[in-house]
Short mmCIF file of N, CA and C in Angstrom, two decimals:
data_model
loop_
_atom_site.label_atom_id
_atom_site.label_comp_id
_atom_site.label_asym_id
_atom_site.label_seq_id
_atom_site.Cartn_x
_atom_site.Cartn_y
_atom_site.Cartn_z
N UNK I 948 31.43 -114.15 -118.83
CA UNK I 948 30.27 -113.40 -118.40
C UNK I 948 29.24 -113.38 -119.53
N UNK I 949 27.46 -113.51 -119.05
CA UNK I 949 27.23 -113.61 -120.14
C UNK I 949 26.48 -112.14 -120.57
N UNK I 950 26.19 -111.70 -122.18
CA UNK I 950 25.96 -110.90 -122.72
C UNK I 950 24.62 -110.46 -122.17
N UNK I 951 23.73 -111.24 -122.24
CA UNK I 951 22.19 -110.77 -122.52
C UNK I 951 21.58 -111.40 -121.23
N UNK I 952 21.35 -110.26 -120.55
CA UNK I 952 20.55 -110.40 -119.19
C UNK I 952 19.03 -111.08 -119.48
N UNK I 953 18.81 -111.08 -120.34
CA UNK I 953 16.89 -111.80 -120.55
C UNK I 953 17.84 -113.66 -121.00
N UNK I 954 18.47 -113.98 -121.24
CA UNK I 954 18.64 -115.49 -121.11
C UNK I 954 19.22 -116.02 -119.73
N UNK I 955 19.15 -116.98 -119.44
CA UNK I 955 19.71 -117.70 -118.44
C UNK I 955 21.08 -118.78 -119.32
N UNK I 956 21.96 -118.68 -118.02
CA UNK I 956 23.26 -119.59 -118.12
C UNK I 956 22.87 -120.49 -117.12
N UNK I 957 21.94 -121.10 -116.16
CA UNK I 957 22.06 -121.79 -115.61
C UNK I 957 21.79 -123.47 -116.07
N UNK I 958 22.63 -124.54 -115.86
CA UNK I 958 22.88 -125.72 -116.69
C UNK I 958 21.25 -126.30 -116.00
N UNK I 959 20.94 -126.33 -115.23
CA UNK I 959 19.52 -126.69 -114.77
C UNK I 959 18.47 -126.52 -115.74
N UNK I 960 18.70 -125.38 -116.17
CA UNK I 960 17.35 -124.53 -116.71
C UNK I 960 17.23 -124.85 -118.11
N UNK I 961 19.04 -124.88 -118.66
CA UNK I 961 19.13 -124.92 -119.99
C UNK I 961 18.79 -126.39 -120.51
N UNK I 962 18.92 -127.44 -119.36
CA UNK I 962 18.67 -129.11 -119.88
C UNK I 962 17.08 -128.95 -120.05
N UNK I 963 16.69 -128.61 -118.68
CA UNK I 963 15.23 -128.36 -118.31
C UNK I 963 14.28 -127.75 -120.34
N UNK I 964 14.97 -127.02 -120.80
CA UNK I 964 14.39 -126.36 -122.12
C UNK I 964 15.27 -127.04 -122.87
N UNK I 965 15.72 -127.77 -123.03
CA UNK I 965 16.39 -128.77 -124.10
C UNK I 965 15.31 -129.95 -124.42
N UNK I 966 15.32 -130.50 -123.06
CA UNK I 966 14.25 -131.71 -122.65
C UNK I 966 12.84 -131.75 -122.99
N UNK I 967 12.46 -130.20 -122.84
CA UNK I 967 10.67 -130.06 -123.06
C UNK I 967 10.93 -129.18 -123.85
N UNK I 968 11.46 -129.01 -124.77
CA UNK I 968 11.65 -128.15 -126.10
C UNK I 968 10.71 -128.57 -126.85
N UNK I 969 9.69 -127.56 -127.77
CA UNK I 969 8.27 -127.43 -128.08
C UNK I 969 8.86 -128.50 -129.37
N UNK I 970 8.03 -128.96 -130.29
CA UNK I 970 8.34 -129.86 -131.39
C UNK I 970 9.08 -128.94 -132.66
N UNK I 971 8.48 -127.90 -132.56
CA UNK I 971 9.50 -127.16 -133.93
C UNK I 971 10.86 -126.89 -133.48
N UNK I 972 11.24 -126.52 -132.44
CA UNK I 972 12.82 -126.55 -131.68
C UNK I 972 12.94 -127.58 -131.59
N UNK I 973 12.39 -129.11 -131.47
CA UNK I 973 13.38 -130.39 -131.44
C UNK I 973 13.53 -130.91 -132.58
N UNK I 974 12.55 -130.44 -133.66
CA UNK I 974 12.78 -130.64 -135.23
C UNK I 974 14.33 -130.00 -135.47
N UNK I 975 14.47 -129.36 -134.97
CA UNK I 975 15.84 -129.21 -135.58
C UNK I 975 17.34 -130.07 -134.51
N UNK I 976 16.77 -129.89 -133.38
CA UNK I 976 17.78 -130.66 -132.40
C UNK I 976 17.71 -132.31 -133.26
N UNK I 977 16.82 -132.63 -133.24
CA UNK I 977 16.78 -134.24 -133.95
C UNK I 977 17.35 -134.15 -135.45
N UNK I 978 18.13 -133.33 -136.10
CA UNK I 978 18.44 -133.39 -137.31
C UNK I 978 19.79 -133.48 -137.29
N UNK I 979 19.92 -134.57 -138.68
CA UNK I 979 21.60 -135.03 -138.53
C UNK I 979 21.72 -134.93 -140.02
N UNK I 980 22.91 -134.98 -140.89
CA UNK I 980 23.06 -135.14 -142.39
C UNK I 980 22.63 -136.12 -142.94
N UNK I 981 22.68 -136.26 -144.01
CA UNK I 981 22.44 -137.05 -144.83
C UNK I 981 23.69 -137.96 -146.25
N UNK I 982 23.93 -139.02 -145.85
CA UNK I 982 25.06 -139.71 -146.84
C UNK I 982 25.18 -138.76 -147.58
N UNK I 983 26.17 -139.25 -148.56
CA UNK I 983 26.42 -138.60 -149.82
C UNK I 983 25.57 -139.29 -151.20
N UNK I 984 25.08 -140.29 -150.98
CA UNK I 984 24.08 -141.35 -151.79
C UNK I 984 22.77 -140.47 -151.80
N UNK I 985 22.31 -140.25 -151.04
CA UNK I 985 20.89 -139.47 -150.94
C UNK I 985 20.93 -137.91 -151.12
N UNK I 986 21.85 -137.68 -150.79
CA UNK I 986 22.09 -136.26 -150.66
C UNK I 986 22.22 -135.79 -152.66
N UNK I 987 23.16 -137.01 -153.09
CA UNK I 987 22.47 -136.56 -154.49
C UNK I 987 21.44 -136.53 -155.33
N UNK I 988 21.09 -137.85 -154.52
CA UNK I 988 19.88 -138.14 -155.17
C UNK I 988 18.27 -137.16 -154.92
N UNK I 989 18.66 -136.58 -153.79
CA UNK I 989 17.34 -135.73 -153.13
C UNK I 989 17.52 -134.71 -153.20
N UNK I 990 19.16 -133.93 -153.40
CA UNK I 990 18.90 -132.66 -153.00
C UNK I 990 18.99 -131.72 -151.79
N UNK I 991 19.38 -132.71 -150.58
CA UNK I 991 19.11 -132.49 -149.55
C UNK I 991 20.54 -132.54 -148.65
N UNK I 992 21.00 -131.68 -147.45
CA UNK I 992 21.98 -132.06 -146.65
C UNK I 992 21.53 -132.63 -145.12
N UNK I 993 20.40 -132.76 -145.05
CA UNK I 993 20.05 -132.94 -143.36
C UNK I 993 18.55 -132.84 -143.45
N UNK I 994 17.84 -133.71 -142.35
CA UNK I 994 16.90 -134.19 -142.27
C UNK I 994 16.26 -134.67 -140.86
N UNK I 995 15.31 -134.23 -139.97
CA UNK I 995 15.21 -134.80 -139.29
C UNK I 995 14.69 -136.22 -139.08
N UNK I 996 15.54 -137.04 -137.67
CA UNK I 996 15.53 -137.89 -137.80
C UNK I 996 13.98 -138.44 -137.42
N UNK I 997 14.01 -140.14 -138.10
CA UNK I 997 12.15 -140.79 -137.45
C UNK I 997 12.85 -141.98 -136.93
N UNK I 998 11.70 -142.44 -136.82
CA UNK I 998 11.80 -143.78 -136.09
C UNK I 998 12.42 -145.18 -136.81
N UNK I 999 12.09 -144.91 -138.23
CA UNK I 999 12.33 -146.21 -138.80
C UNK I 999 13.83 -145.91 -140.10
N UNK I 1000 14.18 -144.41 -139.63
CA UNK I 1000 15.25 -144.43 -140.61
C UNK I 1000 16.94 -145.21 -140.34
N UNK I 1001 17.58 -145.53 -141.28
CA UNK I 1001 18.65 -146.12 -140.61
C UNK I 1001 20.07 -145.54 -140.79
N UNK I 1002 20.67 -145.31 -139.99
CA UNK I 1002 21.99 -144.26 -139.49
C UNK I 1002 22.54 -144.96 -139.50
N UNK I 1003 24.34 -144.49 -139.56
CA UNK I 1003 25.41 -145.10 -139.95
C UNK I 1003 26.38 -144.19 -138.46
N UNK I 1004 27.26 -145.09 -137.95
CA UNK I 1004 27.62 -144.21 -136.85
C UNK I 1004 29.48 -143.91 -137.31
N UNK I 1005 29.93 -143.69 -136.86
CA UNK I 1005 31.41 -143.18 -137.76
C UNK I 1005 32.22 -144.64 -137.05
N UNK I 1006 32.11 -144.70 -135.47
CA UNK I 1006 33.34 -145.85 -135.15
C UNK I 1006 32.34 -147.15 -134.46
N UNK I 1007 31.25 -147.90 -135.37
CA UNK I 1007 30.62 -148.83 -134.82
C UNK I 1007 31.59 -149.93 -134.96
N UNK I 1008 31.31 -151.27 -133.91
CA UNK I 1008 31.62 -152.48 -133.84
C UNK I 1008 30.81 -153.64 -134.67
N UNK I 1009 29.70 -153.27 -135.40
CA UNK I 1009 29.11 -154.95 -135.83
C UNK I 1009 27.97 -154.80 -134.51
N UNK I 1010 27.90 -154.46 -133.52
CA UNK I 1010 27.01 -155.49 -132.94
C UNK I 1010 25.69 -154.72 -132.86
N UNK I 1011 24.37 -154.77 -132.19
CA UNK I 1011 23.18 -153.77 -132.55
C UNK I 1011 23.23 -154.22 -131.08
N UNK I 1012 22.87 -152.86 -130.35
CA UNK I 1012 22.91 -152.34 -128.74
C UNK I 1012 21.98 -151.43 -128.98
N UNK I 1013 20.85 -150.54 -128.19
CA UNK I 1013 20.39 -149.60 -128.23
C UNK I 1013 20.89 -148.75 -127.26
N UNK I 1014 21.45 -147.56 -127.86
CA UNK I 1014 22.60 -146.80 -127.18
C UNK I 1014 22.11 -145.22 -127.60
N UNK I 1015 22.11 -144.52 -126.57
CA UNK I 1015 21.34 -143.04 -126.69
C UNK I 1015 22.93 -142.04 -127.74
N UNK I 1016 22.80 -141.94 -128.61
CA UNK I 1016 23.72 -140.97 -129.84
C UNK I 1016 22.61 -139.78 -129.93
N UNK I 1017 23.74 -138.71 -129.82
CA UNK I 1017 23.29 -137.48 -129.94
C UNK I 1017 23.12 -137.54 -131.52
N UNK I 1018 22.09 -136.84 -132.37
CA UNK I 1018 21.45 -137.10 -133.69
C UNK I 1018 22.72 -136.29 -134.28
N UNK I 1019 23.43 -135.45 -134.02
CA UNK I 1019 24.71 -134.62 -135.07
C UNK I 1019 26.10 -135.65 -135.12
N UNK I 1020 25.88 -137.01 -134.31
CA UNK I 1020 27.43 -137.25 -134.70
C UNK I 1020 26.83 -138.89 -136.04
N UNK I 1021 25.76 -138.62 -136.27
CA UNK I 1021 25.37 -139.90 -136.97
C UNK I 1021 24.86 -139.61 -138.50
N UNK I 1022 25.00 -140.43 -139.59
CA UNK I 1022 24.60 -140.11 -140.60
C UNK I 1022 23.44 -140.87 -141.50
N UNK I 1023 22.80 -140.00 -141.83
CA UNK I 1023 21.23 -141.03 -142.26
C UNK I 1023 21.68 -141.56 -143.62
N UNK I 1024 21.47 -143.37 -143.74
CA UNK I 1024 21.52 -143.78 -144.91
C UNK I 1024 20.93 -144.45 -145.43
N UNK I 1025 19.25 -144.71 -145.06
CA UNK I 1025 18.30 -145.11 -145.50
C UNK I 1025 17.00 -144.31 -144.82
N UNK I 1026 16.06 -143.97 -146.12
CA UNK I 1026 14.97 -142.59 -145.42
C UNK I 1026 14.20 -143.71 -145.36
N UNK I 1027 12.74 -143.88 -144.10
CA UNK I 1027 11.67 -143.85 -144.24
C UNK I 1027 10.85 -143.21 -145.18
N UNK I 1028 10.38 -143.18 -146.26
CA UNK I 1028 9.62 -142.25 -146.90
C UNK I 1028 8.25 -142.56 -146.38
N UNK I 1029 7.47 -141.41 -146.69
CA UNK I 1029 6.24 -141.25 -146.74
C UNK I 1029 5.34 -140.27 -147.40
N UNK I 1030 4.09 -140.32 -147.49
CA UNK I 1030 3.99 -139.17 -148.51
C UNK I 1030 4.09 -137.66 -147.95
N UNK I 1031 3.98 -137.21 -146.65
CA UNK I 1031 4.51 -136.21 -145.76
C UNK I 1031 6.17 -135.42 -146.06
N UNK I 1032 7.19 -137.00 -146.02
CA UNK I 1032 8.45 -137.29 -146.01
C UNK I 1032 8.61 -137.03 -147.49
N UNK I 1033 7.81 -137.24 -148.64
CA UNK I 1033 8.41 -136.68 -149.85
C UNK I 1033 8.06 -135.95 -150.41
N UNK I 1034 6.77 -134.76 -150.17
CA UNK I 1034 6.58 -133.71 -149.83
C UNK I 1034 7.85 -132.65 -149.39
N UNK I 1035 8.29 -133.09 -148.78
CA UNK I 1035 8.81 -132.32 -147.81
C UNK I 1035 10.49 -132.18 -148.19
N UNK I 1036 10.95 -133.36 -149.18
CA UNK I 1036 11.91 -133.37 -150.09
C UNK I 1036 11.96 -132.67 -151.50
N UNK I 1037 10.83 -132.52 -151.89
CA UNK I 1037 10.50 -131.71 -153.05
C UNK I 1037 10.84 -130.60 -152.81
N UNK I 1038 10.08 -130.32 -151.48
CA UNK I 1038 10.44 -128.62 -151.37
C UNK I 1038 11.46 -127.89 -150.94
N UNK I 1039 12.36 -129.04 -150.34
CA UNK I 1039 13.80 -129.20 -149.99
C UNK I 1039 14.10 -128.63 -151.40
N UNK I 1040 14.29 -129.41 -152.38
CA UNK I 1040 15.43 -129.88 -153.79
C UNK I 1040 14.10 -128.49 -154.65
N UNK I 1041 13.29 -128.19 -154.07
CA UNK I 1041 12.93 -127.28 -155.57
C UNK I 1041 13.70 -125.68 -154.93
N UNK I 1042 13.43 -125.60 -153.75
CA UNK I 1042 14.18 -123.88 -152.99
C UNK I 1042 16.02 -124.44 -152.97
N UNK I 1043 16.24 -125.16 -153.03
CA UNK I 1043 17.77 -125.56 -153.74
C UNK I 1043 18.24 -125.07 -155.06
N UNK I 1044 17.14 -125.41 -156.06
CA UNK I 1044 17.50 -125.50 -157.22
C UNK I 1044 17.83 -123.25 -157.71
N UNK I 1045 16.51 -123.19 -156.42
CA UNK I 1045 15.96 -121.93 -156.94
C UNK I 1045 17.12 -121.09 -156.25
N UNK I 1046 17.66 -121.44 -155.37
CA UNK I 1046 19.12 -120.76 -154.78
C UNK I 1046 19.99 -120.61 -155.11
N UNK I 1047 20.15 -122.08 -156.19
CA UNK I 1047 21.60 -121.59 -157.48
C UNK I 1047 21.68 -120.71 -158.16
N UNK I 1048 20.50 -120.53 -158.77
CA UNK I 1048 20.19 -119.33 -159.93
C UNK I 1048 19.90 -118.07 -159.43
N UNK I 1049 19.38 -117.74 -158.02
CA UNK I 1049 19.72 -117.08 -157.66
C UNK I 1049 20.74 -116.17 -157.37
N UNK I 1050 20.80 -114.31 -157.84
CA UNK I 1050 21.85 -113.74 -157.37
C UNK I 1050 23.34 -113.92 -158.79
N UNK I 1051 23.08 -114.80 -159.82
CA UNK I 1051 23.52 -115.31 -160.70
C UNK I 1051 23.19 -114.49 -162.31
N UNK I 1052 24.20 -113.86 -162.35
CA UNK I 1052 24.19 -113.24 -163.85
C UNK I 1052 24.26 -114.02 -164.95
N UNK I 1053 23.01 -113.94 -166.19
CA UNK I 1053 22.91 -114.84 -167.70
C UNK I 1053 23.73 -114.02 -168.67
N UNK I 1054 24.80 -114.42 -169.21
CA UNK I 1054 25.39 -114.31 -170.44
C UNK I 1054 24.76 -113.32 -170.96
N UNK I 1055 23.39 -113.15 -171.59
CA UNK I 1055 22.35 -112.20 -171.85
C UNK I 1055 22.36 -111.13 -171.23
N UNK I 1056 22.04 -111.32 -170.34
CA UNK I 1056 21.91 -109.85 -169.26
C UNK I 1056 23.25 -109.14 -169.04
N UNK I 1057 24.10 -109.54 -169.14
CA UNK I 1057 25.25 -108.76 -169.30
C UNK I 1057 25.86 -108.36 -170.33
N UNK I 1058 25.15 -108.83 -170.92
CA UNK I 1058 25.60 -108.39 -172.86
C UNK I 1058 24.54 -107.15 -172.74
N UNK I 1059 23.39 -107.02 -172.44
CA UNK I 1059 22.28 -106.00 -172.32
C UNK I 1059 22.81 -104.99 -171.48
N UNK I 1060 23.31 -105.77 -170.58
CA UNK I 1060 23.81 -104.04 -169.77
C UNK I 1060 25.11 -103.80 -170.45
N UNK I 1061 25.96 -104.52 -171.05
CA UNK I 1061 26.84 -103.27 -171.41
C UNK I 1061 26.68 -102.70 -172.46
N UNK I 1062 25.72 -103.05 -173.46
CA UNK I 1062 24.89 -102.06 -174.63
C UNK I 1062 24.34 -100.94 -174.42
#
């Protein structure tokens, strides 16, 4: 049964808003991880996908078919960049950096508080 009377459970409705989902909700439906090659190198775990990036699928054969894959079971291992696209990695890898240190006690500051 479902919880919250203001959503719908009906499978009609829910493809129906999957399908014409506004671009900032399919920005995230179109996002899949990122190798472990890039992911060090950028900073980054996931990315939405473009047109010219190239994915790695877990049980391919060799052959190139164009075949509809849902974007979460595939892994990106070559980015398109652009200057948008590396923009947009910076600010990825700089609110990363700023999340480690975050919440994180300095040697210093705890020598200060227990003085």
């Amino acid at each position: 049964m479902k919880c919250n009377p203001f959503v719908t459970s009906d499978p009609s409705e829910n493809r129906k808003r999957h399908f014409h989902a506004p671009s900032h909700i399919r920005r995230k439906i179109m996002s899949s991880p990122v190798s472990k090659e890039l992911r060090q190198k950028y900073n980054v775990r996931s990315m939405p996908i473009r047109k010219d990036d190239e994915v790695q699928r877990e049980k391919a054969n060799g052959t190139t078919v164009h075949v509809g894959i849902h974007s979460s079971k595939v892994v990106i291992t070559r980015l398109n960049l652009d200057k948008d696209r590396k923009k947009i990695l910076e600010r990825k890898a700089k609110s990363h950096q700023v999340g480690k240190e975050k919440g994180k006690y300095k040697e210093e500051t705890i020598e200060k508080m227990q003085e």
